[in-house]
Coordinates of C-alpha atoms and ligand atoms in Angstrom, one line a residue:
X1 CA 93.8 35.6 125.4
X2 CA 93.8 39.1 128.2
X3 CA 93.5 40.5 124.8
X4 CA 90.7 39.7 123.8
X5 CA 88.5 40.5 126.9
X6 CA 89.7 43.8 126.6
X7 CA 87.8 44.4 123.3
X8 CA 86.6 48.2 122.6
X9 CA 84.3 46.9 119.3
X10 CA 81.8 44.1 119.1
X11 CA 82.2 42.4 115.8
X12 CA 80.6 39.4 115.3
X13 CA 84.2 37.8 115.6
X14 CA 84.6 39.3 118.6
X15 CA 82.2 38.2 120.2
X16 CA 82.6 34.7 119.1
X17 CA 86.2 35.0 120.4
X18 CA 85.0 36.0 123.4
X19 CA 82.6 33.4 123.8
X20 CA 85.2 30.7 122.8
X21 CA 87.5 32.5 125.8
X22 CA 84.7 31.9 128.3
X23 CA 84.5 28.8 126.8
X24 CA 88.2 27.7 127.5
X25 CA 87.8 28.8 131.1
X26 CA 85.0 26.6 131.8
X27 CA 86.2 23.9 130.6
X28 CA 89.6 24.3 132.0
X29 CA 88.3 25.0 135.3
X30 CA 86.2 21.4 134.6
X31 CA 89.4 20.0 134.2
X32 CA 90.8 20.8 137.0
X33 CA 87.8 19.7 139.0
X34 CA 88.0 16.1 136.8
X35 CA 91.6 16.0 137.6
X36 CA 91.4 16.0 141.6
X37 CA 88.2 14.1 141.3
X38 CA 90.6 11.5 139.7
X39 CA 87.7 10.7 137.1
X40 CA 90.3 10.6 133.7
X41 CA 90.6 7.3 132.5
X42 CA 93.2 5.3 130.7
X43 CA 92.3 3.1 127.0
X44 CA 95.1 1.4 126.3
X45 CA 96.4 0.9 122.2
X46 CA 98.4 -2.4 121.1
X47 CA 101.6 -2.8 119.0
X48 CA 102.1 -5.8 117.0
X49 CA 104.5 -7.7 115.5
X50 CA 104.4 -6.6 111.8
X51 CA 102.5 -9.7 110.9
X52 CA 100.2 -9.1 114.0
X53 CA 101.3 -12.0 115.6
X54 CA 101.3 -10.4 119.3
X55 CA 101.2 -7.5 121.4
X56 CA 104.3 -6.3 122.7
X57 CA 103.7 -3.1 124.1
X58 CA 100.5 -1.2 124.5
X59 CA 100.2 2.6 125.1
X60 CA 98.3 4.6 127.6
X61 CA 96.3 7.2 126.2
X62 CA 94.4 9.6 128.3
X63 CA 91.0 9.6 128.6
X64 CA 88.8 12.7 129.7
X65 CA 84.7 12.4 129.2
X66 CA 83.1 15.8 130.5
X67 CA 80.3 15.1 132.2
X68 CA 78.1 17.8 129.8
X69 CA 80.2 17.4 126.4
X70 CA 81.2 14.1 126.1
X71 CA 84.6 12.5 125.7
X72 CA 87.2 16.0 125.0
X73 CA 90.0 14.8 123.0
X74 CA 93.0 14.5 124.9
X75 CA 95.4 16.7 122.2
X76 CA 92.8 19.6 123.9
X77 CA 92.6 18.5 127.6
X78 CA 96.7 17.9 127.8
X79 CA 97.4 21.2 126.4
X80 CA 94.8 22.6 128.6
X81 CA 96.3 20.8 131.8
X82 CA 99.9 22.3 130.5
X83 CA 98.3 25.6 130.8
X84 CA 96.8 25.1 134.2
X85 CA 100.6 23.8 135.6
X86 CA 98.5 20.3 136.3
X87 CA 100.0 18.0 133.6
X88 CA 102.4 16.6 135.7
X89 CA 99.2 15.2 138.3
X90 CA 98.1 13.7 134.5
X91 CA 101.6 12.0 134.0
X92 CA 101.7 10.9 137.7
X93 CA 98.0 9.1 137.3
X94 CA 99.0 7.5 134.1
X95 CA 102.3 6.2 135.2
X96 CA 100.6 4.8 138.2
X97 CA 97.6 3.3 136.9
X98 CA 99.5 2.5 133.7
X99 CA 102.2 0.0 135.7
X100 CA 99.3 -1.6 137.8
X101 CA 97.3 -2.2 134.6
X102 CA 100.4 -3.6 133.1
X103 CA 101.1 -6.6 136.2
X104 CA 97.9 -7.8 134.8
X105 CA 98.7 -8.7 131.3
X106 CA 101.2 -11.5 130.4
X107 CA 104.6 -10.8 131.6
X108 CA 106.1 -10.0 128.0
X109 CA 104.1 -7.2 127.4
X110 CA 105.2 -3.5 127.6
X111 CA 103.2 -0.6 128.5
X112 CA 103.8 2.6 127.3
X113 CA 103.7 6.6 128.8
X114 CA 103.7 10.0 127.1
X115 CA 105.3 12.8 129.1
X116 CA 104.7 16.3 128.4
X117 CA 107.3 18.7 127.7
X118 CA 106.9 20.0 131.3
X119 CA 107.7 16.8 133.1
X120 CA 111.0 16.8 131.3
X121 CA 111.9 20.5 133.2
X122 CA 112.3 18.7 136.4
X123 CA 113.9 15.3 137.7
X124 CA 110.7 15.1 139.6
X125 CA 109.8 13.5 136.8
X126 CA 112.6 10.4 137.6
X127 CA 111.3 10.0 141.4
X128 CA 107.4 9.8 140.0
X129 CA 108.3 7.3 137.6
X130 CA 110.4 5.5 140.5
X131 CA 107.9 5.4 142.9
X132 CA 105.2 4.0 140.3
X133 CA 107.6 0.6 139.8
X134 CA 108.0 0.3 143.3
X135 CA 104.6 0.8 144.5
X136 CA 102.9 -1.3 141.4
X137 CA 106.1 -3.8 141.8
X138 CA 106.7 -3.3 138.2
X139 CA 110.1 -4.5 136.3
X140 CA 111.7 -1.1 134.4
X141 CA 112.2 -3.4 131.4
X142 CA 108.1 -3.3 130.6
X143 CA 107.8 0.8 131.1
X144 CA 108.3 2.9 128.3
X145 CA 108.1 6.4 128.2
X146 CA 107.1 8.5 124.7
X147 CA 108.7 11.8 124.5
X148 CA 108.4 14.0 121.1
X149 CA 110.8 15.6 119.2
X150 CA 110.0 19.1 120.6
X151 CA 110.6 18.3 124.0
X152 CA 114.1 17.0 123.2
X153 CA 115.1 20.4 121.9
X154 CA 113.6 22.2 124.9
X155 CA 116.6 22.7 127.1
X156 CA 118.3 19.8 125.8
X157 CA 121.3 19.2 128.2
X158 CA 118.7 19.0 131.2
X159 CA 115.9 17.0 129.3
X160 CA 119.1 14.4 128.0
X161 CA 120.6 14.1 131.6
X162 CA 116.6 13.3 132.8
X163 CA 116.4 11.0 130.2
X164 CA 119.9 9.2 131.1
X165 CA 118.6 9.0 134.6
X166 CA 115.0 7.5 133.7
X167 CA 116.9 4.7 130.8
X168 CA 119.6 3.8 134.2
X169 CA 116.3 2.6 135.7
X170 CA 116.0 0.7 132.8
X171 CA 113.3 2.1 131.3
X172 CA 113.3 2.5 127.6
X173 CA 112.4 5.8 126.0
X174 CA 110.8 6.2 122.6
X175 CA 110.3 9.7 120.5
X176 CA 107.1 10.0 119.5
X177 CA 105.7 11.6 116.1
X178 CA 109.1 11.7 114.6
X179 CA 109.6 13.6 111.8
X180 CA 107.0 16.6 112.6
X181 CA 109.3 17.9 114.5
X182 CA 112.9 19.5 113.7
X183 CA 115.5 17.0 114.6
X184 CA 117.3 15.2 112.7
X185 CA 118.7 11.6 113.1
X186 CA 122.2 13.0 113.5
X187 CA 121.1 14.6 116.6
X188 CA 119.3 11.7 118.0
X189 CA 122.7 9.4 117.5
X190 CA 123.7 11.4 121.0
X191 CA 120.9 11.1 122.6
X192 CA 119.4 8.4 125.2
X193 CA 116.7 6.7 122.8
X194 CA 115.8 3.4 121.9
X195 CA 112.9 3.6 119.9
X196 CA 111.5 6.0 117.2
X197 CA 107.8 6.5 116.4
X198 CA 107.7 7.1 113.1
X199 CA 104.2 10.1 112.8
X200 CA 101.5 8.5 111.7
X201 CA 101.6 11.7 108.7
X202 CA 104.2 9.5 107.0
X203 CA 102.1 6.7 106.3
X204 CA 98.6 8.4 104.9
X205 CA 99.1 8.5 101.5
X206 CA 102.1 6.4 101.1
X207 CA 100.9 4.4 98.1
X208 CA 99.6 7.2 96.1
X209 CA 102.7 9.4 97.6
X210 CA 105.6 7.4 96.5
X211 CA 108.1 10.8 97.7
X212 CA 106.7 10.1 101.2
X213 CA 107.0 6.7 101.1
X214 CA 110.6 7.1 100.6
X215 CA 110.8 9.5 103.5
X216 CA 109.5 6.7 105.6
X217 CA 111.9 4.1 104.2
X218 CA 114.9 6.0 104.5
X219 CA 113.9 7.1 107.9
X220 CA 113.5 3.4 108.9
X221 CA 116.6 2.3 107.2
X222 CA 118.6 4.9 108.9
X223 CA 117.2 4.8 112.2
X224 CA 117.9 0.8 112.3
X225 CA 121.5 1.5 110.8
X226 CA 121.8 3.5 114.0
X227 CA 120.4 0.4 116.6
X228 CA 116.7 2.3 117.3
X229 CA 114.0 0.2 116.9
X230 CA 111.0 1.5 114.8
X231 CA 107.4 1.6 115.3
X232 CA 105.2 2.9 112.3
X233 CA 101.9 4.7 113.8
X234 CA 98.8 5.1 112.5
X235 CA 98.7 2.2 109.8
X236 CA 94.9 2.6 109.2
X237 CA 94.8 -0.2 106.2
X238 CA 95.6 -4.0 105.0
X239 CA 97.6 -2.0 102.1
X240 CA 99.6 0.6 103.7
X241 CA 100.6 -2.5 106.0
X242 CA 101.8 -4.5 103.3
X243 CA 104.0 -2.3 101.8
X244 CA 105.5 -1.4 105.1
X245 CA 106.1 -5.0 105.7
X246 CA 107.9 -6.1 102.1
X247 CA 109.7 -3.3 102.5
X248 CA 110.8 -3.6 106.1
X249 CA 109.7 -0.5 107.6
X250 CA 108.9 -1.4 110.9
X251 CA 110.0 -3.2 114.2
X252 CA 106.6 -2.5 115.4
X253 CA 102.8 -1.4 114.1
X254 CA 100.7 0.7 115.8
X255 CA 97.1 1.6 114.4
X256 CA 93.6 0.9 113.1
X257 CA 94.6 -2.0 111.2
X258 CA 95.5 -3.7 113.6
X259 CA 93.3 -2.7 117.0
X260 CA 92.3 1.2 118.0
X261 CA 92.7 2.0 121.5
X262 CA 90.6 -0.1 123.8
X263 CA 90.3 -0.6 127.9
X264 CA 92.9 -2.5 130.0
X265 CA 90.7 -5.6 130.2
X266 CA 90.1 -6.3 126.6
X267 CA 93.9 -6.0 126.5
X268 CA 94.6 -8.8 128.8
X269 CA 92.6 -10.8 126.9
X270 CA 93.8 -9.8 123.5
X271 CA 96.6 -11.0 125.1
X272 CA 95.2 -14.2 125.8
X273 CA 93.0 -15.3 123.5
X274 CA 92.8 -13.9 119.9
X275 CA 96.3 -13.5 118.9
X276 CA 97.7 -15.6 116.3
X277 CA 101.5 -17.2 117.0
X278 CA 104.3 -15.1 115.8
X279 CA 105.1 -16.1 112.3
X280 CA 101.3 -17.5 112.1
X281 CA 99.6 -16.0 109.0
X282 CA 97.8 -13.0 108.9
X283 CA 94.4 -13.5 107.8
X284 CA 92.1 -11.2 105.8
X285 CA 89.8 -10.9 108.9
X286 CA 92.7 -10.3 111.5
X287 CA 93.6 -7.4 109.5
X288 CA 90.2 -5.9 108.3
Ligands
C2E1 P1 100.2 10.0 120.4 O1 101.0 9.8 121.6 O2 100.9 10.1 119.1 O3 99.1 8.8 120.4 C1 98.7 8.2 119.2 C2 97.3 8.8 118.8 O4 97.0 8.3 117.5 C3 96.2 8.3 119.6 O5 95.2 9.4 119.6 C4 95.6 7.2 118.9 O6 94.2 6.9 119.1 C5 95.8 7.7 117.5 N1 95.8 6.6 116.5 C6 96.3 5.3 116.7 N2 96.2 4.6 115.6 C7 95.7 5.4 114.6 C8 95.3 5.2 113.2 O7 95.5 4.1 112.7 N3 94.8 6.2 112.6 C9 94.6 7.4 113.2 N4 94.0 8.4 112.5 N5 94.9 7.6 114.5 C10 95.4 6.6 115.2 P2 94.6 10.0 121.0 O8 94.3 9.0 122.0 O9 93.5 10.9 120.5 O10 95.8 10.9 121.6 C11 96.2 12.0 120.9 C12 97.5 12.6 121.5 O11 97.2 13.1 122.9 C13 98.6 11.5 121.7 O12 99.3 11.3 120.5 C14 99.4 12.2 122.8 O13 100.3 13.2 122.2 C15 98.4 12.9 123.6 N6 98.1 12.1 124.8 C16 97.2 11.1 125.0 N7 97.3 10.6 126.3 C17 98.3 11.3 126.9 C18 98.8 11.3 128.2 O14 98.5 10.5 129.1 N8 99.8 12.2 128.5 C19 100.3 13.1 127.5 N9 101.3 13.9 127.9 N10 99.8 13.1 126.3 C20 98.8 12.3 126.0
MG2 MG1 102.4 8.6 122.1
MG3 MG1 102.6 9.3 118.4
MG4 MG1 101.0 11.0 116.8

């Protein structure tokens, strides 16, 4: 980025890189200003049962609307807040606010955190997530943590010790966007997992893409050979769900099909009121 202030031409491209740089600046230092202003917000996303019968677990996904540009997506605003060393305040908010959120829905329901790379470089990250059950009076067994691929290759002796540490609590950790990364499910057999999230890239085109579909088959069947529990992400549609489920792809759906991310609230009653019985079938309208 130095690099491009330091420009000795002014091509049109240059220039627009140079505005883009300003650009970043602004809106980092806007962050910054949004984060100790504690103005992000939490939505929160369901997973179901495969036949939708109930929510089990529902992750927290950041939330960030700039009070000139509207809502920035949060694949931006994390990576931004990883650049400004603040992601770790982000994690602490959403672990907090996740946990209290989560004593409000029924008592079987999970709630679900992502950690950045950089809260995995130090077991700070095991007394935040300590202190946010014990303030919030949260059990372990409903707090998940999401990790991805990438961050389990980044040191991994350190990040699997943290990880050890955070499951003794009794947390259970889930890898998230599997398969975009480079592991393979020989490596994750050693490591301190219980769930994979199978990327939501595997799913797109799996009933035009029958090569893909076997990708996400075969990752299923494996990863339920080795004891992990599977949640399919990003099922958008009433077909791509169906052929998941006759073929017993997943422990858990995550996606449009089923609900897109929504506030804590409508979660609780989700919870509550609108979700069929386990087993119950699922009806054209539940799944439109
Ligand atoms: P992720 O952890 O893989 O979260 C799932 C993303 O997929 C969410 O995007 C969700 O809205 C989207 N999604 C869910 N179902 C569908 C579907 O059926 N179709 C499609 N096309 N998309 C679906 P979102 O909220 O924009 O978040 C993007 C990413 O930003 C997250 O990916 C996660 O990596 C990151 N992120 C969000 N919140 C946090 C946070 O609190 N901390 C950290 N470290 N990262 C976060
Ligand atoms: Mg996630
Ligand atoms: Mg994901
Ligand atoms: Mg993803």
């Amino acid at each position: 980025e130095t690099k491009l202030r330091n420009r000795g031409g002014c091509t049109a491209f240059e220039a627009e890189m140079d505005a883009r740089y300003v650009d970043r600046q602004k809106l980092k230092a806007d962050l910054r200003e949004a984060i100790n202003a504690r103005s992000l917000t939490l939505s929160y996303q369901p997973m179901f049962a495969p036949n939708g019968g109930r929510v089990e677990c529902c992750e927290a996904l950041a939330r960030w609307t700039h009070p000139e540009r509207g809502p920035v997506p949060p694949n931006v605003f994390i990576q931004l807040a990883e650049e400004l060393g603040l992601v770790t305040e982000i994690t602490r908010f959403v672990l907090d606010q996740a946990c209290r959120d989560c004593m409000n829905w029924p008592g079987d329901v999970s709630v679900s955190v992502n950690l950045s790379v950089l809260d995995l470089r130090s077991s700070e990250i095991v007394v935040m997530v300590t202190d946010a059950l014990r303030v919030t009076g949260l059990d372990a067994a409903r707090l998940h943590l999401e990790v991805t691929e990438s961050c389990l290759m980044d040191e991994p002796l350190k990040v699997q010790a943290i990880l050890r540490e955070l499951r003794g609590l009794g947390i259970t950790i889930a890898i998230d966007d599997f398969g975009t990364g480079y592991s393979s499910l020989s490596y994750l057999d050693a490591l301190p997992v219980d769930i994979i999230k199978i990327d939501r890239s595997f799913v797109r085109n799996i009933r035009e893409d029958s090569r893909r579909f076997k990708l996400l088959r075969g990752t299923a069947n494996l990863a339920r050979a080795l004891g992990l529990r599977i949640v399919v992400e990003g099922v958008e549609t009433a077909d791509q769900l169906q052929l998941i489920n006759e073929h017993n792809c997943a422990d858990l759906i995550q996606g449009f099909v089923f609900a897109a991310p929504m506030p804590a609230s409508a979660i609780a009653t989700l919870c509550k009121n609108g979700v069929p019985k386990r087993g119950a079938k699922t009806t054209s309208k539940r799944i439109a």
